């Protein structure tokens, strides 16, 4: 993990232990604090500065189709 | 699905009025230069870097205070990119070389283990950051209180993004649209930019950090020139209202304060400080507004306002390099000048 600010990376929650989660980033496993959002094993999440900042929604729940259609109307 | 070919075609062949699009997130600055995004855009679309790197906007008085605390025997704990930021006469990096105790961490929570193992030492966390990082400091405070840890304090220089964007709009920054900061928006929600978008007829595109995500947001901003609207192109983690739980814990521990931005000055209600009831955890943050340039020719202020690009500064790539930074924008890998320099632009 880089020791610089602002970096936030998506990873997968492997297991939970009270307020701490074990999160997998492409094979690297890191402990992250889980007080800012409710997560469970199997969820994907965004980790910043050692804390889980948000759950990552699956692609189908984060669809941009409507916004892209709206953009077309602007051009 | 996004048709990225169509997006690239549009951006590469755009021949409408010139557009300046400002990003206000250090990770966007770094990604845009690393991925060569500007080279994919028509010459009529200009990307400029704003005050999006929290390390770069931290004033020299703040660094000087950290140096004073280190000299008085405190252990300074910080993210790595802050240690080379010049104060008015020195930096944490230089003083560490002379024996001062400065520790770099990946997470503010790491300070807890340090504090427990050395109860006689006072630890100071250099708490800089935007809305993304402030909830982490709130979690740290919660844990310090739960575990009755008394030998940790924060020196805060916490900033909030909407006031500085509004300041830029009100002070004629040459901007036609904003690439809104992705990770700030995760916490604040994208709706937070609506009042500024509407007031200044300014399009905002909330973007992620891949090339496709950044290009798509730029496309949306260009197509919306002159319209005050906020478009969320990063819905996998950004919602309209943001992370309410994170907002609530921030509100519990912090309150709005005026804040000093390096090179810009004090902007009303643009920062967060510890609430008075938690003053025991404050290492003396409030009066730190002075900002002395270590080199008078440094143009970080104009770079941060988007008024010049880094190579227009007389020090850039000459006296000022990542190995010998004269201004804060050359210090952090997410600073505008550092990103420009590391991408080979001289």
Tab-separated table of C-alpha atoms in Angstrom:
chain	number	residue	atom	x	y	z
A	1	UNK	CA	0.000	0.000	0.000
A	2	UNK	CA	1.286	3.430	-0.918
A	3	UNK	CA	1.829	5.827	1.944
A	4	UNK	CA	0.400	8.781	0.069
A	5	UNK	CA	-2.909	10.529	0.423
A	6	UNK	CA	-5.988	10.321	-1.759
A	7	UNK	CA	-5.402	6.825	-3.038
A	8	UNK	CA	-8.555	4.719	-2.782
A	9	UNK	CA	-8.714	1.220	-4.177
A	10	UNK	CA	-11.507	-1.319	-4.705
A	11	UNK	CA	-11.133	-4.708	-3.051
A	12	UNK	CA	-13.215	-7.693	-1.930
A	13	UNK	CA	-14.144	-8.307	1.701
A	14	UNK	CA	-12.892	-11.756	2.699
A	15	UNK	CA	-13.881	-11.837	6.343
A	16	UNK	CA	-15.127	-9.588	9.116
A	17	UNK	CA	-13.908	-9.417	12.681
A	18	UNK	CA	-15.878	-6.916	14.759
A	19	UNK	CA	-14.841	-3.512	13.328
A	20	UNK	CA	-12.125	-4.856	11.072
A	21	UNK	CA	-12.361	-6.404	7.622
A	22	UNK	CA	-9.815	-8.428	5.692
A	23	UNK	CA	-9.877	-7.044	2.154
A	24	UNK	CA	-8.311	-8.651	-0.902
A	25	UNK	CA	-6.751	-6.457	-3.586
A	26	UNK	CA	-5.778	-8.773	-6.431
A	27	UNK	CA	-4.115	-11.191	-4.038
A	28	UNK	CA	-2.766	-8.639	-1.536
A	29	UNK	CA	-4.710	-8.885	1.698
A	30	UNK	CA	-5.005	-5.874	3.939
A	31	UNK	CA	-6.887	-5.175	7.155
A	32	UNK	CA	-9.262	-2.212	6.918
A	33	UNK	CA	-11.552	-0.477	9.414
A	34	UNK	CA	-15.237	-0.952	8.679
A	35	UNK	CA	-17.005	1.713	10.716
A	36	UNK	CA	-18.188	3.960	7.867
A	37	UNK	CA	-20.357	1.527	5.932
A	38	UNK	CA	-21.946	-1.862	6.577
A	39	UNK	CA	-20.198	-4.601	4.616
A	40	UNK	CA	-20.151	-8.388	4.700
A	41	UNK	CA	-17.852	-11.045	3.230
A	42	UNK	CA	-18.187	-11.142	-0.551
A	43	UNK	CA	-18.934	-7.418	-0.912
A	44	UNK	CA	-16.658	-5.247	-2.999
A	45	UNK	CA	-15.635	-2.023	-1.308
A	46	UNK	CA	-13.531	1.113	-1.743
A	47	UNK	CA	-10.708	1.445	0.802
A	48	UNK	CA	-9.023	4.749	1.605
A	49	UNK	CA	-6.319	5.321	4.246
A	50	UNK	CA	-7.045	1.989	5.911
A	51	UNK	CA	-10.818	2.454	6.132
A	52	UNK	CA	-13.697	1.182	4.028
A	53	UNK	CA	-15.271	4.269	2.521
A	54	UNK	CA	-18.095	2.773	0.492
A	55	UNK	CA	-19.513	-0.419	-0.976
A	56	UNK	CA	-18.940	-0.820	-4.726
A	57	UNK	CA	-22.190	-1.532	-6.539
A	58	UNK	CA	-22.223	-4.261	-9.181
A	59	UNK	CA	-22.167	-3.088	-12.822
A	60	UNK	CA	-25.865	-3.701	-13.376
A	61	UNK	CA	-26.729	-1.395	-10.466
A	62	UNK	CA	-24.421	1.349	-11.726
A	63	UNK	CA	-25.739	1.687	-15.230
A	64	UNK	CA	-24.933	4.806	-17.225
A	65	UNK	CA	-27.366	4.164	-20.077
A	66	UNK	CA	-29.842	6.860	-19.059
A	67	UNK	CA	-27.111	9.466	-18.564
A	68	UNK	CA	-25.518	8.593	-21.910
A	69	UNK	CA	-28.901	8.980	-23.637
A	70	UNK	CA	-29.311	12.348	-21.966
A	71	UNK	CA	-25.840	13.368	-23.175
A	72	UNK	CA	-26.795	12.511	-26.730
A	73	UNK	CA	-29.714	14.900	-26.427
A	74	UNK	CA	-27.275	17.699	-25.550
A	75	UNK	CA	-25.044	17.314	-28.563
B	1	UNK	CA	-22.986	0.549	-21.836
B	2	UNK	CA	-20.627	3.328	-22.794
B	3	UNK	CA	-19.557	3.375	-26.422
B	4	UNK	CA	-15.999	4.514	-25.706
B	5	UNK	CA	-15.105	4.676	-29.406
B	6	UNK	CA	-17.883	7.195	-29.920
B	7	UNK	CA	-16.695	9.192	-26.888
B	8	UNK	CA	-13.102	9.260	-28.192
B	9	UNK	CA	-14.235	10.245	-31.689
B	10	UNK	CA	-16.276	13.114	-30.301
B	11	UNK	CA	-13.472	14.385	-28.069
B	12	UNK	CA	-10.772	13.974	-30.724
B	13	UNK	CA	-12.733	15.843	-33.415
B	14	UNK	CA	-14.452	18.474	-31.273
B	15	UNK	CA	-14.256	21.828	-33.075
B	16	UNK	CA	-16.667	23.934	-30.993
B	17	UNK	CA	-15.715	26.852	-28.738
B	18	UNK	CA	-12.553	26.311	-26.671
B	19	UNK	CA	-13.224	24.697	-23.298
B	20	UNK	CA	-11.122	24.669	-20.153
B	21	UNK	CA	-11.951	21.778	-17.870
B	22	UNK	CA	-10.486	21.788	-14.376
B	23	UNK	CA	-9.915	18.711	-12.256
B	24	UNK	CA	-9.789	19.221	-8.519
B	25	UNK	CA	-8.572	15.848	-7.338
B	26	UNK	CA	-4.947	14.797	-6.989
B	27	UNK	CA	-5.699	11.288	-8.218
B	28	UNK	CA	-7.314	12.730	-11.358
B	29	UNK	CA	-4.229	14.903	-11.954
B	30	UNK	CA	-1.989	11.863	-11.666
B	31	UNK	CA	-4.248	9.637	-13.820
B	32	UNK	CA	-4.695	12.252	-16.571
B	33	UNK	CA	-0.954	12.733	-17.012
B	34	UNK	CA	-0.098	9.048	-16.609
B	35	UNK	CA	-2.716	7.964	-19.166
B	36	UNK	CA	-1.972	10.793	-21.614
B	37	UNK	CA	-5.621	11.895	-21.661
B	38	UNK	CA	-4.845	15.369	-23.078
B	39	UNK	CA	-3.306	13.765	-26.192
B	40	UNK	CA	-6.677	12.139	-26.977
B	41	UNK	CA	-8.512	15.472	-26.964
B	42	UNK	CA	-8.983	18.022	-29.702
B	43	UNK	CA	-6.825	21.177	-29.389
B	44	UNK	CA	-10.018	23.007	-28.369
B	45	UNK	CA	-10.306	21.099	-25.058
B	46	UNK	CA	-7.821	22.071	-22.366
B	47	UNK	CA	-7.420	20.202	-19.088
B	48	UNK	CA	-6.150	22.245	-16.160
B	49	UNK	CA	-5.299	21.241	-12.614
B	50	UNK	CA	-6.913	23.013	-9.699
B	51	UNK	CA	-6.375	22.908	-5.937
B	52	UNK	CA	-7.156	19.205	-5.595
B	53	UNK	CA	-4.089	17.907	-3.812
B	54	UNK	CA	-4.539	18.355	-0.034
B	55	UNK	CA	-0.803	18.263	0.562
B	56	UNK	CA	-0.203	21.010	-2.022
B	57	UNK	CA	-2.707	23.419	-0.468
B	58	UNK	CA	-1.371	23.077	3.089
B	59	UNK	CA	0.168	26.436	4.115
B	60	UNK	CA	3.754	26.834	5.299
B	61	UNK	CA	2.653	27.898	8.812
B	62	UNK	CA	1.180	24.419	9.248
B	63	UNK	CA	4.459	22.745	8.313
B	64	UNK	CA	6.318	25.171	10.612
B	65	UNK	CA	4.041	24.163	13.507
B	66	UNK	CA	4.750	20.468	12.852
B	67	UNK	CA	8.477	21.268	12.893
B	68	UNK	CA	8.102	23.091	16.224
B	69	UNK	CA	6.252	20.119	17.710
B	70	UNK	CA	8.943	17.742	16.432
B	71	UNK	CA	11.646	19.925	17.936
B	72	UNK	CA	9.796	19.821	21.270
B	73	UNK	CA	10.137	16.026	21.272
B	74	UNK	CA	6.787	14.965	19.842
B	75	UNK	CA	6.605	12.148	17.315
B	76	UNK	CA	5.018	13.421	14.091
B	77	UNK	CA	2.981	10.809	12.219
B	78	UNK	CA	1.944	11.523	8.659
B	79	UNK	CA	1.185	10.329	5.167
B	80	UNK	CA	4.400	10.057	3.180
B	81	UNK	CA	3.840	12.871	0.713
B	82	UNK	CA	3.602	15.573	3.401
B	83	UNK	CA	7.113	15.154	4.723
B	84	UNK	CA	8.834	16.958	1.853
B	85	UNK	CA	6.475	19.975	1.769
B	86	UNK	CA	8.574	23.068	2.447
B	87	UNK	CA	7.781	25.159	5.514
B	88	UNK	CA	9.162	28.671	5.657
B	89	UNK	CA	12.686	27.406	6.455
B	90	UNK	CA	12.756	23.598	6.495
B	91	UNK	CA	10.667	20.460	5.985
B	92	UNK	CA	9.854	17.353	8.021
B	93	UNK	CA	12.084	15.359	5.707
B	94	UNK	CA	15.111	17.585	6.385
B	95	UNK	CA	14.469	17.565	10.135
B	96	UNK	CA	13.987	13.791	10.154
B	97	UNK	CA	17.437	13.547	8.593
B	98	UNK	CA	18.764	15.573	11.527
B	99	UNK	CA	17.153	13.250	14.064
B	100	UNK	CA	13.582	14.512	14.532
B	101	UNK	CA	11.036	11.750	15.051
B	102	UNK	CA	8.799	11.575	11.963
B	103	UNK	CA	6.916	8.384	11.101
B	104	UNK	CA	5.074	7.670	7.856
B	105	UNK	CA	1.958	5.518	7.848
B	106	UNK	CA	-0.538	4.081	5.411
B	107	UNK	CA	-3.514	4.754	7.697
B	108	UNK	CA	-4.134	7.224	10.539
B	109	UNK	CA	-5.363	4.209	12.549
B	110	UNK	CA	-1.745	2.956	12.662
B	111	UNK	CA	-0.992	5.611	15.278
B	112	UNK	CA	-3.007	3.666	17.888
B	113	UNK	CA	-0.527	0.812	18.094
B	114	UNK	CA	2.363	3.304	18.302
B	115	UNK	CA	0.688	5.266	21.100
B	116	UNK	CA	-0.024	2.115	23.126
B	117	UNK	CA	3.519	0.832	22.840
B	118	UNK	CA	5.045	4.174	23.937
B	119	UNK	CA	2.693	5.735	26.489
B	120	UNK	CA	5.335	8.306	27.522
B	121	UNK	CA	5.611	9.763	24.010
B	122	UNK	CA	3.147	12.282	22.631
B	123	UNK	CA	2.164	11.470	19.054
B	124	UNK	CA	0.855	14.117	16.650
B	125	UNK	CA	-1.010	13.067	13.528
B	126	UNK	CA	-0.625	15.585	10.692
B	127	UNK	CA	-4.302	15.530	9.766
B	128	UNK	CA	-4.540	17.044	6.286
B	129	UNK	CA	-7.090	16.059	3.678
B	130	UNK	CA	-10.417	16.679	2.012
B	131	UNK	CA	-13.849	15.164	2.666
B	132	UNK	CA	-12.530	11.721	1.675
B	133	UNK	CA	-10.073	11.514	4.557
B	134	UNK	CA	-11.863	13.417	7.331
B	135	UNK	CA	-14.161	10.452	8.235
B	136	UNK	CA	-11.026	8.383	8.840
B	137	UNK	CA	-9.817	10.956	11.388
B	138	UNK	CA	-13.255	10.830	13.003
B	139	UNK	CA	-12.959	7.037	13.348
B	140	UNK	CA	-9.504	7.546	14.852
B	141	UNK	CA	-10.890	9.986	17.446
B	142	UNK	CA	-13.659	7.541	18.294
B	143	UNK	CA	-11.143	4.787	18.903
B	144	UNK	CA	-8.861	7.050	20.959
B	145	UNK	CA	-11.796	7.863	23.228
B	146	UNK	CA	-13.073	4.297	23.460
B	147	UNK	CA	-9.640	3.050	24.470
B	148	UNK	CA	-8.864	6.084	26.684
B	149	UNK	CA	-5.655	6.821	24.771
B	150	UNK	CA	-4.392	10.235	25.861
B	151	UNK	CA	-1.037	10.573	24.101
B	152	UNK	CA	-2.332	11.270	20.562
B	153	UNK	CA	-3.337	14.661	19.176
B	154	UNK	CA	-4.230	15.914	15.718
B	155	UNK	CA	-2.825	18.969	14.005
B	156	UNK	CA	-5.604	19.648	11.535
B	157	UNK	CA	-5.565	21.356	8.129
B	158	UNK	CA	-8.732	19.799	6.772
B	159	UNK	CA	-10.352	21.287	3.694
B	160	UNK	CA	-13.721	21.043	1.983
B	161	UNK	CA	-14.107	21.128	-1.770
B	162	UNK	CA	-17.298	23.123	-2.571
B	163	UNK	CA	-16.074	26.418	-1.005
B	164	UNK	CA	-12.818	26.448	-2.987
B	165	UNK	CA	-14.633	25.606	-6.233
B	166	UNK	CA	-17.088	28.435	-5.538
B	167	UNK	CA	-14.104	30.702	-4.798
B	168	UNK	CA	-12.496	29.847	-8.151
B	169	UNK	CA	-15.777	30.522	-9.978
B	170	UNK	CA	-16.190	33.862	-8.189
B	171	UNK	CA	-12.573	34.908	-8.901
B	172	UNK	CA	-12.570	34.457	-12.652
B	173	UNK	CA	-10.645	31.217	-12.844
B	174	UNK	CA	-10.604	30.414	-16.572
B	175	UNK	CA	-12.863	27.362	-16.255
B	176	UNK	CA	-15.855	26.163	-18.329
B	177	UNK	CA	-16.522	22.943	-16.439
B	178	UNK	CA	-15.267	20.789	-13.585
B	179	UNK	CA	-14.234	17.174	-13.458
B	180	UNK	CA	-15.667	16.662	-9.988
B	181	UNK	CA	-13.530	14.720	-7.507
B	182	UNK	CA	-14.555	11.060	-7.427
B	183	UNK	CA	-13.519	10.087	-3.926
B	184	UNK	CA	-14.656	13.331	-2.293
B	185	UNK	CA	-18.038	12.710	-3.938
B	186	UNK	CA	-18.186	9.192	-2.463
B	187	UNK	CA	-18.529	10.868	0.942
B	188	UNK	CA	-20.352	14.114	0.085
B	189	UNK	CA	-22.622	12.828	-2.692
B	190	UNK	CA	-22.788	14.410	-6.143
B	191	UNK	CA	-25.684	16.728	-5.211
B	192	UNK	CA	-23.305	18.879	-3.177
B	193	UNK	CA	-22.088	20.524	-6.400
B	194	UNK	CA	-25.571	21.447	-7.687
B	195	UNK	CA	-25.753	24.934	-6.084
B	196	UNK	CA	-22.410	25.987	-7.640
B	197	UNK	CA	-23.285	24.408	-11.005
B	198	UNK	CA	-26.561	26.319	-11.113
B	199	UNK	CA	-25.169	29.621	-9.837
B	200	UNK	CA	-22.330	29.749	-12.374
B	201	UNK	CA	-23.952	27.770	-15.242
B	202	UNK	CA	-21.117	25.316	-14.889
B	203	UNK	CA	-21.277	21.626	-15.851
B	204	UNK	CA	-19.798	19.134	-13.367
B	205	UNK	CA	-18.939	15.541	-14.256
B	206	UNK	CA	-18.227	13.223	-11.315
B	207	UNK	CA	-15.623	10.817	-12.608
B	208	UNK	CA	-13.840	7.629	-11.640
B	209	UNK	CA	-10.160	7.125	-12.349
B	210	UNK	CA	-9.843	4.819	-15.360
B	211	UNK	CA	-9.167	6.312	-18.790
B	212	UNK	CA	-12.666	5.391	-19.972
B	213	UNK	CA	-14.314	6.945	-16.944
B	214	UNK	CA	-12.354	10.183	-17.255
B	215	UNK	CA	-12.957	10.479	-21.016
B	216	UNK	CA	-16.677	9.823	-20.622
B	217	UNK	CA	-16.992	12.514	-17.955
B	218	UNK	CA	-15.035	15.001	-20.102
B	219	UNK	CA	-17.386	14.209	-22.993
B	220	UNK	CA	-20.398	14.927	-20.780
B	221	UNK	CA	-18.884	18.212	-19.602
B	222	UNK	CA	-18.028	19.377	-23.139
B	223	UNK	CA	-21.522	18.544	-24.381
B	224	UNK	CA	-23.033	20.466	-21.466
B	225	UNK	CA	-21.035	23.710	-21.894
B	226	UNK	CA	-22.924	26.628	-20.374
B	227	UNK	CA	-25.423	24.417	-18.542
B	228	UNK	CA	-25.445	24.282	-14.749
B	229	UNK	CA	-25.796	20.536	-14.196
B	230	UNK	CA	-24.102	17.758	-12.268
B	231	UNK	CA	-23.619	14.414	-13.996
B	232	UNK	CA	-22.584	11.343	-12.028
B	233	UNK	CA	-20.377	9.125	-14.186
B	234	UNK	CA	-19.129	7.133	-11.165
B	235	UNK	CA	-22.351	5.569	-9.835
B	236	UNK	CA	-20.678	2.361	-8.669
B	237	UNK	CA	-19.522	4.242	-5.548
B	238	UNK	CA	-21.001	7.755	-5.764
B	239	UNK	CA	-24.646	8.439	-4.927
B	240	UNK	CA	-26.556	11.708	-4.930
B	241	UNK	CA	-26.437	12.050	-1.148
B	242	UNK	CA	-23.119	10.283	-0.415
B	243	UNK	CA	-22.135	8.251	2.622
B	244	UNK	CA	-24.487	9.571	5.321
B	245	UNK	CA	-22.856	7.515	8.080
B	246	UNK	CA	-19.473	9.082	7.234
B	247	UNK	CA	-21.011	12.569	7.117
B	248	UNK	CA	-22.597	12.053	10.546
B	249	UNK	CA	-19.428	10.920	12.273
B	250	UNK	CA	-17.543	13.886	10.747
B	251	UNK	CA	-20.212	16.241	12.044
B	252	UNK	CA	-19.919	14.729	15.516
B	253	UNK	CA	-16.229	15.593	15.872
B	254	UNK	CA	-15.635	18.513	13.488
B	255	UNK	CA	-17.092	21.920	12.778
B	256	UNK	CA	-16.718	24.349	9.862
B	257	UNK	CA	-13.833	26.828	10.129
B	258	UNK	CA	-12.121	29.355	7.862
B	259	UNK	CA	-9.089	27.720	6.272
B	260	UNK	CA	-5.856	28.885	4.660
B	261	UNK	CA	-5.053	27.473	1.215
B	262	UNK	CA	-1.422	27.599	0.182
B	263	UNK	CA	-0.957	30.199	-2.521
B	264	UNK	CA	-4.615	31.295	-2.419
B	265	UNK	CA	-5.165	32.610	1.122
B	266	UNK	CA	-7.938	32.236	3.641
B	267	UNK	CA	-11.306	31.119	2.267
B	268	UNK	CA	-14.292	31.543	4.573
B	269	UNK	CA	-15.820	28.307	5.900
B	270	UNK	CA	-13.643	26.145	3.651
B	271	UNK	CA	-12.209	23.868	6.317
B	272	UNK	CA	-13.013	21.669	9.288
B	273	UNK	CA	-11.564	21.894	12.773
B	274	UNK	CA	-12.146	19.870	15.938
B	275	UNK	CA	-15.192	20.898	17.943
B	276	UNK	CA	-14.338	22.729	21.151
B	277	UNK	CA	-15.506	19.844	23.281
B	278	UNK	CA	-12.696	17.734	21.752
B	279	UNK	CA	-10.022	20.442	22.140
B	280	UNK	CA	-7.909	18.078	24.263
B	281	UNK	CA	-7.110	16.240	21.029
B	282	UNK	CA	-6.002	19.369	19.157
B	283	UNK	CA	-2.275	20.137	18.909
B	284	UNK	CA	-2.831	23.860	18.195
B	285	UNK	CA	-4.402	23.930	14.739
B	286	UNK	CA	-6.489	27.061	14.630
B	287	UNK	CA	-4.123	30.011	14.091
B	288	UNK	CA	-2.108	28.426	11.267
B	289	UNK	CA	-2.974	30.734	8.380
B	290	UNK	CA	0.339	32.337	7.474
B	291	UNK	CA	1.825	31.240	4.180
B	292	UNK	CA	5.405	32.235	3.338
B	293	UNK	CA	6.909	31.172	0.036
B	294	UNK	CA	10.273	29.477	0.412
B	295	UNK	CA	11.133	30.882	-3.040
B	296	UNK	CA	9.568	34.206	-4.082
B	297	UNK	CA	9.561	33.267	-7.791
B	298	UNK	CA	7.366	30.216	-7.093
B	299	UNK	CA	4.073	30.388	-9.001
B	300	UNK	CA	2.185	27.604	-7.171
B	301	UNK	CA	-0.613	30.093	-6.441
B	302	UNK	CA	-1.289	30.685	-10.149
B	303	UNK	CA	-0.968	26.967	-10.929
B	304	UNK	CA	-3.507	26.113	-8.205
B	305	UNK	CA	-5.964	28.699	-9.567
B	306	UNK	CA	-5.626	27.275	-13.093
B	307	UNK	CA	-4.225	30.587	-14.368
B	308	UNK	CA	-0.956	29.110	-15.671
B	309	UNK	CA	0.183	25.610	-16.492
B	310	UNK	CA	3.252	24.322	-14.581
B	311	UNK	CA	5.813	24.950	-17.369
B	312	UNK	CA	4.897	28.668	-17.309
B	313	UNK	CA	6.487	28.981	-13.853
B	314	UNK	CA	10.090	30.255	-14.161
B	315	UNK	CA	11.311	27.689	-11.628
B	316	UNK	CA	9.646	24.642	-13.212
B	317	UNK	CA	12.105	21.899	-14.222
B	318	UNK	CA	14.993	24.291	-13.531
B	319	UNK	CA	15.396	25.090	-9.850
B	320	UNK	CA	12.178	23.245	-8.932
B	321	UNK	CA	12.131	19.476	-9.468
B	322	UNK	CA	10.694	16.540	-7.488
B	323	UNK	CA	14.117	16.048	-5.898
B	324	UNK	CA	14.361	19.699	-4.900
B	325	UNK	CA	10.812	21.090	-4.724
B	326	UNK	CA	10.494	24.849	-4.224
B	327	UNK	CA	6.723	24.851	-4.044
B	328	UNK	CA	4.140	22.380	-2.799
B	329	UNK	CA	2.802	21.470	-6.273
B	330	UNK	CA	6.134	19.751	-7.005
B	331	UNK	CA	6.143	17.760	-3.765
B	332	UNK	CA	3.315	15.276	-3.904
B	333	UNK	CA	3.021	12.764	-6.730
B	334	UNK	CA	-0.522	14.124	-6.994
B	335	UNK	CA	0.575	17.759	-7.316
B	336	UNK	CA	0.136	19.430	-10.716
B	337	UNK	CA	3.820	20.227	-11.235
B	338	UNK	CA	5.047	16.812	-10.089
B	339	UNK	CA	2.543	15.075	-12.384
B	340	UNK	CA	3.571	17.260	-15.326
B	341	UNK	CA	7.252	16.727	-14.612
B	342	UNK	CA	6.975	12.964	-14.205
B	343	UNK	CA	5.098	12.676	-17.513
B	344	UNK	CA	8.104	14.232	-19.235
B	345	UNK	CA	6.589	17.647	-20.014
B	346	UNK	CA	9.395	20.189	-19.738
